[in-house]
Amino acid sequence: MCAGDDPTCHAFEEHRRRFRRDLEPERRAFLKSGFAATGAAAAALAAGGPSLASPALAEASGAKIAATTHYHLPANAETVHWGFFSRSLKPKVEIGSGDFVTIETLTHQASDDAERMIQGDPGAESVYLWTKDKMGVSPRGAGAMDAKVGPGGGLGVHICTGPVAIRGAEPGDVLEVRILDVAPRPSANPKYKGLAFGSNAAAWWGYHYNDLLTGDKPREVVTIYEVDATGARDWARAVYSFRWPGVTDPFGVAHPTIDYPGLPVDHTKTQKTFEVLKGIRVPIRPHFGTMGVAPAEADRVNTIPPSYTGGNIDNWRIGKGATLYYPVAVPGALFSVGDPHASQGDSELCGTAIECSLTGTFQFILHKKADLPGTPLEALDFPMIETRDDWVLSGFSYPNYLRDLGPDAQSAIFQKSSIDLAMRDAFRKMRQFLMHAKGLTEDEAISLMSVAVDFGITQVVDGNWGVHAVVKKAIFSDRVA
């Protein structure tokens, strides 16, 4: 159902008015907080809990905001880039600090079931257009245009909407991104009214791939899931699965495995297995797998490995109510978002989540470098997640692989990742956070990490493997700031 985010809806203007009305409580909370240039010194809040943006920083950042505007950025062939971040991309919209943007995102796996996820949707149809003469979006990936598997080489697979440029953002600043709302993109096919769909591919890059017990080995299996787009049901169910049949794309290139994004699956050549995962309800927790700003180290950067500017973190906590903090690396920050998920478990073990198109509403707050000294954000050089109850730090095998691995970094990272390295990085980042932001000694920080911080495997499939560290805000409730 349109929530004021579908310009093709016959009642778009009415739905948009309702959405803006419903957003007013958030706007009023914003104006009452230290982010507004009112001189108020109230503590900044992020979804109900204490924020990393201290009251003083909130007031300093808010003083630079005169008014706020709400933008809408649809997903179509003109507004997305496929498989790469780039410092050279032209912004699709330029906004000011404090502004709101509703951004549509498309899953890069919609062609696994075009009938359910593409058909009748003008935006998705324009992006996935592929005939023997034309691709709607090209390249797909950061590789060579003449790559054998297709332009861009599939070195990066995520459809990213953007970038959004933040006026005045410069390297050394910190960009705060609040996720105010996340909603599934309904199927545009009248046969599936009120439903949304997603795809899970147990693919060759999955952790399981060379460790199978039964059947043909190895194999790739795709499972299609159904989600209630109206929000009445908070769980997903599997509809059917099929073995990857091998695809010959419209350019005539054979793909025996899932080695290039957006391959059109011909279901006359698949054998569907229905009633898979029968009787199982998968709790949905919609979130964005890939979200971040452009890195400075290279002009086109594969979206698969995450890094210090965010990107493909693949943490299910990056959903409604969460706030992300990113170190700005290039002028304008150049924020992009994609890889939407209906649900995912920690590790994303088989290679993907329930890859399902979503629409998000975001608010962007720019914290200038000059205002950061003495605040918890002063030394931030990695993406950080804040929820109502937790602070979540993202550790990677290589915290900045583009810098750490030299000129061949974008290929070397896929051979060098390990959980041990990611755990070490998460430990070091949490130690830094506890010492710098919370004022603990090193010995105090180490003890607290062992008894009260949860370390978990974020993902083992994105080239630069991830371990997250979660600390509860409540444990600091009696500590004097």
CSV table of C-alpha atoms in Angstrom, one decimal:
chain,number,residue,atom,x,y,z
A,1,MET,CA,0.0,0.0,0.0
A,2,CYS,CA,1.2,3.5,-0.8
A,3,ALA,CA,2.4,5.3,2.3
A,4,GLY,CA,3.1,8.6,0.6
A,5,ASP,CA,6.1,7.1,-1.2
A,6,ASP,CA,4.7,5.9,-4.5
A,7,PRO,CA,4.2,8.7,-7.0
A,8,THR,CA,2.3,6.3,-9.3
A,9,CYS,CA,-0.5,5.8,-6.8
A,10,HIS,CA,-3.8,7.4,-7.8
A,11,ALA,CA,-4.1,8.8,-4.2
A,12,PHE,CA,-0.4,9.8,-3.8
A,13,GLU,CA,-1.0,13.3,-2.7
A,14,GLU,CA,-3.5,12.3,0.0
A,15,HIS,CA,-1.2,9.5,1.2
A,16,ARG,CA,1.8,11.9,1.3
A,17,ARG,CA,-0.2,14.4,3.4
A,18,ARG,CA,-1.1,11.7,5.8
A,19,PHE,CA,2.5,10.5,6.0
A,20,ARG,CA,3.7,14.1,6.7
A,21,ARG,CA,1.1,14.4,9.4
A,22,ASP,CA,2.1,11.2,11.0
A,23,LEU,CA,5.7,12.4,10.9
A,24,GLU,CA,4.9,15.5,12.9
A,25,PRO,CA,5.6,13.9,16.3
A,26,GLU,CA,9.1,13.1,15.1
A,27,ARG,CA,9.5,16.6,13.8
A,28,ARG,CA,8.3,18.1,17.1
A,29,ALA,CA,10.6,15.9,19.0
A,30,PHE,CA,13.4,17.1,16.7
A,31,LEU,CA,12.6,20.7,17.4
A,32,LYS,CA,12.5,20.1,21.2
A,33,SER,CA,15.8,18.3,21.2
A,34,GLY,CA,19.2,19.9,21.2
A,35,PHE,CA,19.4,19.6,17.4
A,36,ALA,CA,17.1,22.6,17.0
A,37,ALA,CA,18.7,26.0,17.1
A,38,THR,CA,16.7,27.1,20.1
A,39,GLY,CA,19.4,27.2,22.8
A,40,ALA,CA,17.9,24.2,24.5
A,41,ALA,CA,20.4,22.0,26.4
A,42,ALA,CA,18.2,18.9,26.7
A,43,ALA,CA,20.0,15.6,26.2
A,44,ALA,CA,19.7,14.4,22.6
A,45,LEU,CA,17.7,11.3,22.1
A,46,ALA,CA,17.9,8.5,19.6
A,47,ALA,CA,14.7,6.4,19.5
A,48,GLY,CA,14.1,7.0,23.2
A,49,GLY,CA,17.6,6.4,24.6
A,50,PRO,CA,20.7,8.5,25.3
A,51,SER,CA,22.5,9.4,22.1
A,52,LEU,CA,26.2,9.6,21.2
A,53,ALA,CA,25.6,13.1,20.1
A,54,SER,CA,26.0,14.9,23.5
A,55,PRO,CA,23.7,17.8,24.4
A,56,ALA,CA,26.5,20.3,23.6
A,57,LEU,CA,27.2,18.7,20.2
A,58,ALA,CA,23.5,18.5,19.5
A,59,GLU,CA,23.1,22.1,20.2
A,60,ALA,CA,26.1,23.1,18.1
A,61,SER,CA,24.9,21.0,15.1
A,62,GLY,CA,21.3,22.3,15.5
A,63,ALA,CA,22.4,25.9,15.5
A,64,LYS,CA,23.3,25.4,11.8
A,65,ILE,CA,19.8,24.3,10.9
A,66,ALA,CA,17.4,27.0,9.8
A,67,ALA,CA,14.5,24.7,8.6
A,68,THR,CA,13.9,21.2,7.4
A,69,THR,CA,12.6,19.8,4.1
A,70,HIS,CA,11.2,16.4,3.2
A,71,TYR,CA,12.4,14.9,-0.1
A,72,HIS,CA,11.4,11.7,-2.0
A,73,LEU,CA,13.9,9.7,-4.0
A,74,PRO,CA,12.3,6.9,-6.1
A,75,ALA,CA,14.1,3.9,-7.3
A,76,ASN,CA,14.4,3.7,-11.0
A,77,ALA,CA,17.1,3.5,-13.8
A,78,GLU,CA,17.9,7.2,-13.3
A,79,THR,CA,18.4,7.1,-9.6
A,80,VAL,CA,20.3,3.9,-8.8
A,81,HIS,CA,23.8,2.7,-9.3
A,82,TRP,CA,24.4,-1.0,-9.3
A,83,GLY,CA,27.3,-2.7,-7.5
A,84,PHE,CA,29.6,0.1,-6.5
A,85,PHE,CA,30.2,3.2,-4.4
A,86,SER,CA,31.9,6.2,-6.0
A,87,ARG,CA,33.2,9.5,-4.9
A,88,SER,CA,32.6,10.7,-8.5
A,89,LEU,CA,28.8,9.9,-8.7
A,90,LYS,CA,26.6,12.9,-9.4
A,91,PRO,CA,24.1,13.3,-6.5
A,92,LYS,CA,20.5,12.5,-7.2
A,93,VAL,CA,19.4,15.0,-4.5
A,94,GLU,CA,21.3,17.6,-2.4
A,95,ILE,CA,19.9,18.2,1.1
A,96,GLY,CA,20.7,20.2,4.2
A,97,SER,CA,21.5,19.0,7.7
A,98,GLY,CA,18.2,18.1,9.4
A,99,ASP,CA,16.4,17.2,6.2
A,100,PHE,CA,14.2,14.1,5.7
A,101,VAL,CA,14.4,11.8,2.7
A,102,THR,CA,12.1,8.9,1.8
A,103,ILE,CA,14.2,6.6,-0.3
A,104,GLU,CA,13.0,3.6,-2.3
A,105,THR,CA,15.3,0.6,-2.5
A,106,LEU,CA,15.2,-2.4,-4.8
A,107,THR,CA,16.6,-5.9,-4.1
A,108,HIS,CA,19.2,-7.0,-6.6
A,109,GLN,CA,17.6,-10.5,-6.6
A,110,ALA,CA,14.1,-9.5,-7.8
A,111,SER,CA,14.7,-11.3,-11.1
A,112,ASP,CA,14.7,-14.7,-9.2
A,113,ASP,CA,10.9,-14.2,-9.5
A,114,ALA,CA,10.1,-11.4,-11.8
A,115,GLU,CA,6.4,-12.2,-11.8
A,116,ARG,CA,6.2,-11.4,-8.1
A,117,MET,CA,8.9,-8.7,-7.7
A,118,ILE,CA,9.2,-6.8,-11.0
A,119,GLN,CA,6.1,-7.2,-13.2
A,120,GLY,CA,3.9,-4.1,-13.2
A,121,ASP,CA,6.4,-2.0,-11.2
A,122,PRO,CA,7.7,0.8,-13.5
A,123,GLY,CA,10.7,1.5,-11.3
A,124,ALA,CA,11.8,-2.1,-11.0
A,125,GLU,CA,11.1,-2.7,-14.7
A,126,SER,CA,13.3,0.2,-15.7
A,127,VAL,CA,16.2,-1.0,-13.5
A,128,TYR,CA,15.9,-4.7,-14.6
A,129,LEU,CA,15.4,-4.0,-18.3
A,130,TRP,CA,17.7,-6.3,-20.2
A,131,THR,CA,17.4,-7.2,-23.9
A,132,LYS,CA,19.9,-8.3,-26.4
A,133,ASP,CA,20.4,-4.6,-27.3
A,134,LYS,CA,20.1,-2.8,-24.0
A,135,MET,CA,20.5,-2.9,-20.2
A,136,GLY,CA,18.4,-0.5,-18.1
A,137,VAL,CA,21.3,0.0,-15.7
A,138,SER,CA,24.9,-0.7,-16.6
A,139,PRO,CA,27.5,-1.4,-15.3
A,140,ARG,CA,26.6,-3.8,-12.6
A,141,GLY,CA,29.7,-3.9,-10.4
A,142,ALA,CA,33.0,-2.0,-10.2
A,143,GLY,CA,34.8,-4.2,-12.7
A,144,ALA,CA,35.6,-3.7,-16.4
A,145,MET,CA,32.9,-2.8,-18.9
A,146,ASP,CA,34.0,-5.6,-21.2
A,147,ALA,CA,34.0,-8.3,-18.5
A,148,LYS,CA,33.0,-11.7,-19.9
A,149,VAL,CA,30.1,-12.1,-17.5
A,150,GLY,CA,28.7,-8.6,-18.2
A,151,PRO,CA,29.5,-4.9,-17.8
A,152,GLY,CA,31.1,-4.3,-14.4
A,153,GLY,CA,31.9,-7.9,-13.9
A,154,GLY,CA,29.5,-8.4,-11.1
A,155,LEU,CA,32.2,-7.1,-8.8
A,156,GLY,CA,29.6,-5.7,-6.5
A,157,VAL,CA,25.9,-6.7,-6.7
A,158,HIS,CA,23.8,-4.3,-4.7
A,159,ILE,CA,21.3,-1.9,-6.3
A,160,CYS,CA,21.9,1.3,-4.4
A,161,THR,CA,19.7,4.4,-4.5
A,162,GLY,CA,21.4,7.7,-4.5
A,163,PRO,CA,23.7,9.2,-3.7
A,164,VAL,CA,22.3,11.9,-1.4
A,165,ALA,CA,24.7,14.8,-1.0
A,166,ILE,CA,24.7,16.6,2.4
A,167,ARG,CA,25.4,20.3,1.9
A,168,GLY,CA,28.5,21.4,3.7
A,169,ALA,CA,29.8,17.9,4.5
A,170,GLU,CA,33.6,17.6,4.4
A,171,PRO,CA,36.1,14.9,5.3
A,172,GLY,CA,36.5,14.7,9.1
A,173,ASP,CA,32.9,15.4,9.8
A,174,VAL,CA,30.5,12.8,11.1
A,175,LEU,CA,27.1,12.1,9.4
A,176,GLU,CA,24.3,10.9,11.6
A,177,VAL,CA,21.5,9.0,9.8
A,178,ARG,CA,18.3,8.3,11.7
A,179,ILE,CA,16.1,5.5,10.2
A,180,LEU,CA,12.5,6.7,11.0
A,181,ASP,CA,10.5,4.2,9.0
A,182,VAL,CA,11.0,1.0,7.0
A,183,ALA,CA,8.2,-0.6,4.9
A,184,PRO,CA,8.1,-3.4,2.3
A,185,ARG,CA,7.6,-2.5,-1.3
A,186,PRO,CA,4.3,-4.2,-2.3
A,187,SER,CA,4.2,-6.5,-5.3
A,188,ALA,CA,2.7,-4.5,-8.3
A,189,ASN,CA,1.2,-7.6,-9.8
A,190,PRO,CA,-2.5,-7.6,-9.1
A,191,LYS,CA,-2.4,-11.4,-8.5
A,192,TYR,CA,-0.4,-10.7,-5.3
A,193,LYS,CA,-2.1,-7.6,-4.0
A,194,GLY,CA,-1.1,-6.8,-0.4
A,195,LEU,CA,1.9,-9.0,-0.5
A,196,ALA,CA,5.7,-8.5,-0.9
A,197,PHE,CA,8.3,-11.1,-1.8
A,198,GLY,CA,11.9,-11.7,-1.2
A,199,SER,CA,14.5,-14.2,-2.4
A,200,ASN,CA,17.1,-16.2,-0.4
A,201,ALA,CA,19.9,-17.7,-2.5
A,202,ALA,CA,22.1,-20.4,-0.9
A,203,ALA,CA,24.9,-19.6,-3.3
A,204,TRP,CA,28.5,-20.4,-4.1
A,205,TRP,CA,29.8,-17.6,-1.9
A,206,GLY,CA,28.0,-19.0,1.1
A,207,TYR,CA,29.8,-20.4,4.1
A,208,HIS,CA,28.1,-23.7,3.7
A,209,TYR,CA,28.8,-24.3,0.0
A,210,ASN,CA,31.7,-26.8,0.2
A,211,ASP,CA,30.3,-28.5,3.3
A,212,LEU,CA,27.1,-30.1,2.1
A,213,LEU,CA,25.9,-33.5,3.4
A,214,THR,CA,23.2,-34.7,1.0
A,215,GLY,CA,22.1,-34.5,-2.7
A,216,ASP,CA,24.2,-33.1,-5.5
A,217,LYS,CA,27.3,-31.3,-4.3
A,218,PRO,CA,27.8,-28.5,-4.7
A,219,ARG,CA,24.5,-26.8,-5.6
A,220,GLU,CA,22.8,-23.4,-5.4
A,221,VAL,CA,19.2,-23.3,-4.2
A,222,VAL,CA,16.9,-20.2,-4.3
A,223,THR,CA,14.0,-19.9,-1.8
A,224,ILE,CA,11.2,-17.4,-2.4
A,225,TYR,CA,9.5,-15.9,0.7
A,226,GLU,CA,6.3,-14.1,1.1
A,227,VAL,CA,5.8,-11.0,3.4
A,228,ASP,CA,2.5,-9.3,4.3
A,229,ALA,CA,3.0,-5.8,2.8
A,230,THR,CA,0.2,-4.3,4.9
A,231,GLY,CA,2.0,-4.9,8.1
A,232,ALA,CA,-0.7,-7.1,9.6
A,233,ARG,CA,1.6,-10.1,9.8
A,234,ASP,CA,5.0,-9.8,11.4
A,235,TRP,CA,6.5,-13.0,9.9
A,236,ALA,CA,7.4,-14.4,6.5
A,237,ARG,CA,6.8,-17.8,5.0
A,238,ALA,CA,8.6,-19.7,2.3
A,239,VAL,CA,6.6,-20.1,-0.9
A,240,TYR,CA,8.8,-22.4,-2.9
A,241,SER,CA,12.4,-23.2,-3.8
A,242,PHE,CA,14.3,-24.2,-6.9
A,243,ARG,CA,17.7,-25.3,-7.9
A,244,TRP,CA,19.6,-22.7,-9.9
A,245,PRO,CA,19.0,-23.9,-13.4
A,246,GLY,CA,21.9,-22.1,-15.1
A,247,VAL,CA,21.0,-19.0,-17.1
A,248,THR,CA,21.9,-17.8,-20.6
A,249,ASP,CA,21.5,-14.0,-20.4
A,250,PRO,CA,20.0,-11.8,-23.2
A,251,PHE,CA,23.6,-11.1,-24.4
A,252,GLY,CA,24.1,-14.8,-25.0
A,253,VAL,CA,26.5,-15.4,-22.0
A,254,ALA,CA,26.0,-18.6,-20.1
A,255,HIS,CA,25.9,-18.4,-16.3
A,256,PRO,CA,26.1,-21.9,-14.7
A,257,THR,CA,26.2,-20.3,-11.3
A,258,ILE,CA,24.9,-17.0,-9.8
A,259,ASP,CA,27.9,-15.0,-11.0
A,260,TYR,CA,26.3,-11.8,-12.2
A,261,PRO,CA,23.4,-9.7,-10.7
A,262,GLY,CA,20.0,-9.4,-12.2
A,263,LEU,CA,20.1,-12.6,-14.3
A,264,PRO,CA,16.6,-13.3,-15.6
A,265,VAL,CA,15.5,-16.7,-14.4
A,266,ASP,CA,13.3,-18.6,-16.9
A,267,HIS,CA,10.9,-20.6,-14.7
A,268,THR,CA,10.0,-22.9,-17.5
A,269,LYS,CA,13.4,-24.4,-16.9
A,270,THR,CA,13.1,-24.7,-13.1
A,271,GLN,CA,11.6,-27.4,-11.0
A,272,LYS,CA,9.8,-25.7,-8.1
A,273,THR,CA,9.5,-27.4,-4.7
A,274,PHE,CA,6.4,-26.1,-2.8
A,275,GLU,CA,5.7,-26.5,0.9
A,276,VAL,CA,9.3,-26.0,1.8
A,277,LEU,CA,9.8,-24.9,5.5
A,278,LYS,CA,6.2,-25.9,6.0
A,279,GLY,CA,4.7,-24.6,9.2
A,280,ILE,CA,7.6,-22.3,10.0
A,281,ARG,CA,7.2,-18.6,10.6
A,282,VAL,CA,10.3,-16.5,10.0
A,283,PRO,CA,10.1,-13.3,12.2
A,284,ILE,CA,10.6,-10.3,9.9
A,285,ARG,CA,13.0,-7.5,10.9
A,286,PRO,CA,13.3,-5.2,7.9
A,287,HIS,CA,16.6,-3.5,7.5
A,288,PHE,CA,19.2,-2.3,5.0
A,289,GLY,CA,22.1,-4.5,4.4
A,290,THR,CA,24.1,-1.9,2.5
A,291,MET,CA,24.1,1.7,3.6
A,292,GLY,CA,26.9,4.2,3.8
A,293,VAL,CA,28.9,7.0,2.4
A,294,ALA,CA,31.5,7.1,-0.4
A,295,PRO,CA,35.1,6.2,0.5
A,296,ALA,CA,38.0,8.3,-0.6
A,297,GLU,CA,40.6,5.7,-1.5
A,298,ALA,CA,39.3,4.6,-4.9
A,299,ASP,CA,37.0,6.0,-7.6
A,300,ARG,CA,34.8,2.9,-7.9
A,301,VAL,CA,34.5,0.5,-5.0
A,302,ASN,CA,32.8,-2.9,-5.0
A,303,THR,CA,29.7,-2.9,-2.7
A,304,ILE,CA,30.3,-6.4,-1.4
A,305,PRO,CA,33.1,-5.8,1.3
A,306,PRO,CA,32.1,-3.4,4.0
A,307,SER,CA,34.6,-0.8,5.3
A,308,TYR,CA,35.1,2.3,7.4
A,309,THR,CA,32.5,4.3,5.6
A,310,GLY,CA,29.8,1.6,6.1
A,311,GLY,CA,28.5,-0.2,3.0
A,312,ASN,CA,27.5,-3.9,3.1
A,313,ILE,CA,27.6,-4.3,6.9
A,314,ASP,CA,24.6,-6.8,6.8
A,315,ASN,CA,23.6,-6.3,10.4
A,316,TRP,CA,19.8,-6.8,11.0
A,317,ARG,CA,19.9,-4.0,13.7
A,318,ILE,CA,20.1,-1.4,10.9
A,319,GLY,CA,16.3,-1.0,10.8
A,320,LYS,CA,13.5,1.3,12.0
A,321,GLY,CA,14.5,3.2,15.1
A,322,ALA,CA,18.3,2.8,14.6
A,323,THR,CA,20.7,5.6,14.1
A,324,LEU,CA,24.0,5.2,12.2
A,325,TYR,CA,27.1,7.4,12.5
A,326,TYR,CA,29.6,7.5,9.6
A,327,PRO,CA,32.9,9.3,9.2
A,328,VAL,CA,32.7,11.5,6.2
A,329,ALA,CA,35.4,10.8,3.7
A,330,VAL,CA,34.5,12.9,0.6
A,331,PRO,CA,32.8,16.3,0.1
A,332,GLY,CA,29.1,16.0,0.3
A,333,ALA,CA,29.4,12.6,2.0
A,334,LEU,CA,27.5,10.9,-0.9
A,335,PHE,CA,25.1,8.6,1.0
A,336,SER,CA,23.6,5.6,-0.8
A,337,VAL,CA,21.4,2.8,0.5
A,338,GLY,CA,20.3,-0.6,-0.9
A,339,ASP,CA,20.5,-4.4,-0.3
A,340,PRO,CA,17.1,-4.3,1.5
A,341,HIS,CA,16.3,-7.3,3.7
A,342,ALA,CA,13.0,-8.5,5.2
A,343,SER,CA,15.0,-10.6,7.6
A,344,GLN,CA,18.4,-12.0,8.3
A,345,GLY,CA,20.2,-14.0,11.0
A,346,ASP,CA,23.6,-13.1,12.4
A,347,SER,CA,26.2,-14.6,10.0
A,348,GLU,CA,24.0,-14.5,6.8
A,349,LEU,CA,25.4,-18.0,6.5
A,350,CYS,CA,24.3,-19.2,3.1
A,351,GLY,CA,25.2,-15.9,1.3
A,352,THR,CA,22.0,-13.9,1.4
A,353,ALA,CA,19.1,-12.8,3.6
A,354,ILE,CA,15.5,-12.6,2.6
A,355,GLU,CA,16.4,-10.0,-0.1
A,356,CYS,CA,13.2,-7.9,-0.3
A,357,SER,CA,12.6,-4.4,-1.7
A,358,LEU,CA,11.9,-1.8,1.0
A,359,THR,CA,11.3,1.9,1.3
A,360,GLY,CA,12.9,3.9,4.2
A,361,THR,CA,12.5,7.3,5.6
A,362,PHE,CA,15.7,8.9,6.9
A,363,GLN,CA,16.8,12.1,8.7
A,364,PHE,CA,20.3,13.3,8.2
A,365,ILE,CA,22.3,15.3,10.8
A,366,LEU,CA,25.7,16.7,10.0
A,367,HIS,CA,28.2,17.1,12.8
A,368,LYS,CA,31.1,19.3,11.8
A,369,LYS,CA,34.7,18.4,12.6
A,370,ALA,CA,35.2,21.6,14.6
A,371,ASP,CA,32.4,20.6,17.0
A,372,LEU,CA,33.6,17.1,17.7
A,373,PRO,CA,36.5,17.5,20.2
A,374,GLY,CA,35.6,16.4,23.6
A,375,THR,CA,32.5,14.4,22.4
A,376,PRO,CA,32.0,10.6,22.0
A,377,LEU,CA,32.2,11.1,18.3
A,378,GLU,CA,35.5,12.8,18.2
A,379,ALA,CA,37.6,9.8,17.3
A,380,LEU,CA,35.0,8.0,15.2
A,381,ASP,CA,36.6,6.4,12.2
A,382,PHE,CA,34.2,3.5,11.7
A,383,PRO,CA,30.5,3.1,11.2
A,384,MET,CA,28.6,2.8,14.4
A,385,ILE,CA,25.0,1.7,15.1
A,386,GLU,CA,22.8,3.1,17.9
A,387,THR,CA,19.5,1.6,18.8
A,388,ARG,CA,17.0,2.5,21.6
A,389,ASP,CA,18.8,0.1,24.0
A,390,ASP,CA,22.3,-0.6,22.6
A,391,TRP,CA,25.4,0.7,21.0
A,392,VAL,CA,26.7,-1.6,18.3
A,393,LEU,CA,30.2,-1.4,16.9
A,394,SER,CA,31.2,-3.1,13.6
A,395,GLY,CA,34.5,-4.9,13.5
A,396,PHE,CA,35.9,-6.1,10.2
A,397,SER,CA,38.8,-8.4,9.2
A,398,TYR,CA,40.4,-5.2,7.8
A,399,PRO,CA,38.9,-2.0,9.2
A,400,ASN,CA,39.9,0.0,6.0
A,401,TYR,CA,40.8,-2.7,3.5
A,402,LEU,CA,41.2,-0.2,0.7
A,403,ARG,CA,44.0,1.4,2.6
A,404,ASP,CA,45.3,-1.7,4.4
A,405,LEU,CA,45.7,-4.0,1.4
A,406,GLY,CA,47.2,-1.6,-1.1
A,407,PRO,CA,46.5,-1.3,-4.9
A,408,ASP,CA,45.0,-4.8,-5.2
A,409,ALA,CA,42.8,-4.4,-2.2
A,410,GLN,CA,39.5,-5.0,-4.0
A,411,SER,CA,40.6,-8.5,-5.0
A,412,ALA,CA,42.9,-9.3,-2.1
A,413,ILE,CA,40.2,-8.8,0.5
A,414,PHE,CA,38.4,-11.9,-0.6
A,415,GLN,CA,41.4,-14.1,0.1
A,416,LYS,CA,42.4,-12.6,3.4
A,417,SER,CA,39.4,-12.3,5.7
A,418,SER,CA,39.0,-14.3,8.9
A,419,ILE,CA,36.7,-14.2,12.0
A,420,ASP,CA,39.8,-13.9,14.2
A,421,LEU,CA,40.8,-10.6,12.5
A,422,ALA,CA,37.3,-9.3,12.7
A,423,MET,CA,37.0,-10.2,16.4
A,424,ARG,CA,40.3,-8.4,17.1
A,425,ASP,CA,39.0,-5.3,15.3
A,426,ALA,CA,35.7,-5.4,17.2
A,427,PHE,CA,37.6,-5.7,20.5
A,428,ARG,CA,39.9,-2.8,19.7
A,429,LYS,CA,37.0,-0.6,18.7
A,430,MET,CA,34.9,-1.4,21.8
A,431,ARG,CA,38.0,-0.8,24.0
A,432,GLN,CA,38.4,2.6,22.3
A,433,PHE,CA,34.7,3.4,22.7
A,434,LEU,CA,34.6,2.5,26.4
A,435,MET,CA,37.8,4.4,27.2
A,436,HIS,CA,37.1,7.5,25.0
A,437,ALA,CA,33.3,7.9,25.1
A,438,LYS,CA,32.6,6.4,28.5
A,439,GLY,CA,35.8,7.4,30.4
A,440,LEU,CA,36.9,4.0,31.5
A,441,THR,CA,40.5,2.9,32.1
A,442,GLU,CA,41.8,0.2,29.8
A,443,ASP,CA,41.6,-2.4,32.7
A,444,GLU,CA,38.0,-1.4,33.4
A,445,ALA,CA,37.1,-1.6,29.7
A,446,ILE,CA,38.6,-5.1,29.3
A,447,SER,CA,36.8,-6.4,32.4
A,448,LEU,CA,33.5,-4.9,31.3
A,449,MET,CA,33.9,-6.3,27.8
A,450,SER,CA,34.2,-9.8,29.2
A,451,VAL,CA,31.3,-9.6,31.5
A,452,ALA,CA,28.8,-7.3,29.8
A,453,VAL,CA,29.5,-6.9,26.1
A,454,ASP,CA,28.1,-9.4,23.5
A,455,PHE,CA,30.3,-10.2,20.5
A,456,GLY,CA,28.5,-11.8,17.6
A,457,ILE,CA,29.3,-12.9,14.0
A,458,THR,CA,27.7,-10.3,11.7
A,459,GLN,CA,28.5,-12.0,8.4
A,460,VAL,CA,30.9,-14.5,6.9
A,461,VAL,CA,30.0,-13.9,3.2
A,462,ASP,CA,31.0,-10.3,2.3
A,463,GLY,CA,34.7,-10.6,1.6
A,464,ASN,CA,35.5,-8.4,4.6
A,465,TRP,CA,34.0,-10.6,7.4
A,466,GLY,CA,32.3,-8.9,10.3
A,467,VAL,CA,32.0,-9.3,14.1
A,468,HIS,CA,29.8,-6.9,16.0
A,469,ALA,CA,30.1,-5.8,19.7
A,470,VAL,CA,26.9,-4.9,21.5
A,471,VAL,CA,26.9,-3.0,24.8
A,472,LYS,CA,23.7,-2.1,26.7
A,473,LYS,CA,23.1,1.6,27.4
A,474,ALA,CA,21.4,0.7,30.7
A,475,ILE,CA,24.7,-0.4,32.3
A,476,PHE,CA,25.8,3.2,32.3
A,477,SER,CA,22.6,4.6,33.9
A,478,ASP,CA,24.2,5.3,37.3
A,479,ARG,CA,27.5,6.7,35.9
A,480,VAL,CA,28.0,10.4,36.1
A,481,ALA,CA,28.7,11.9,32.7
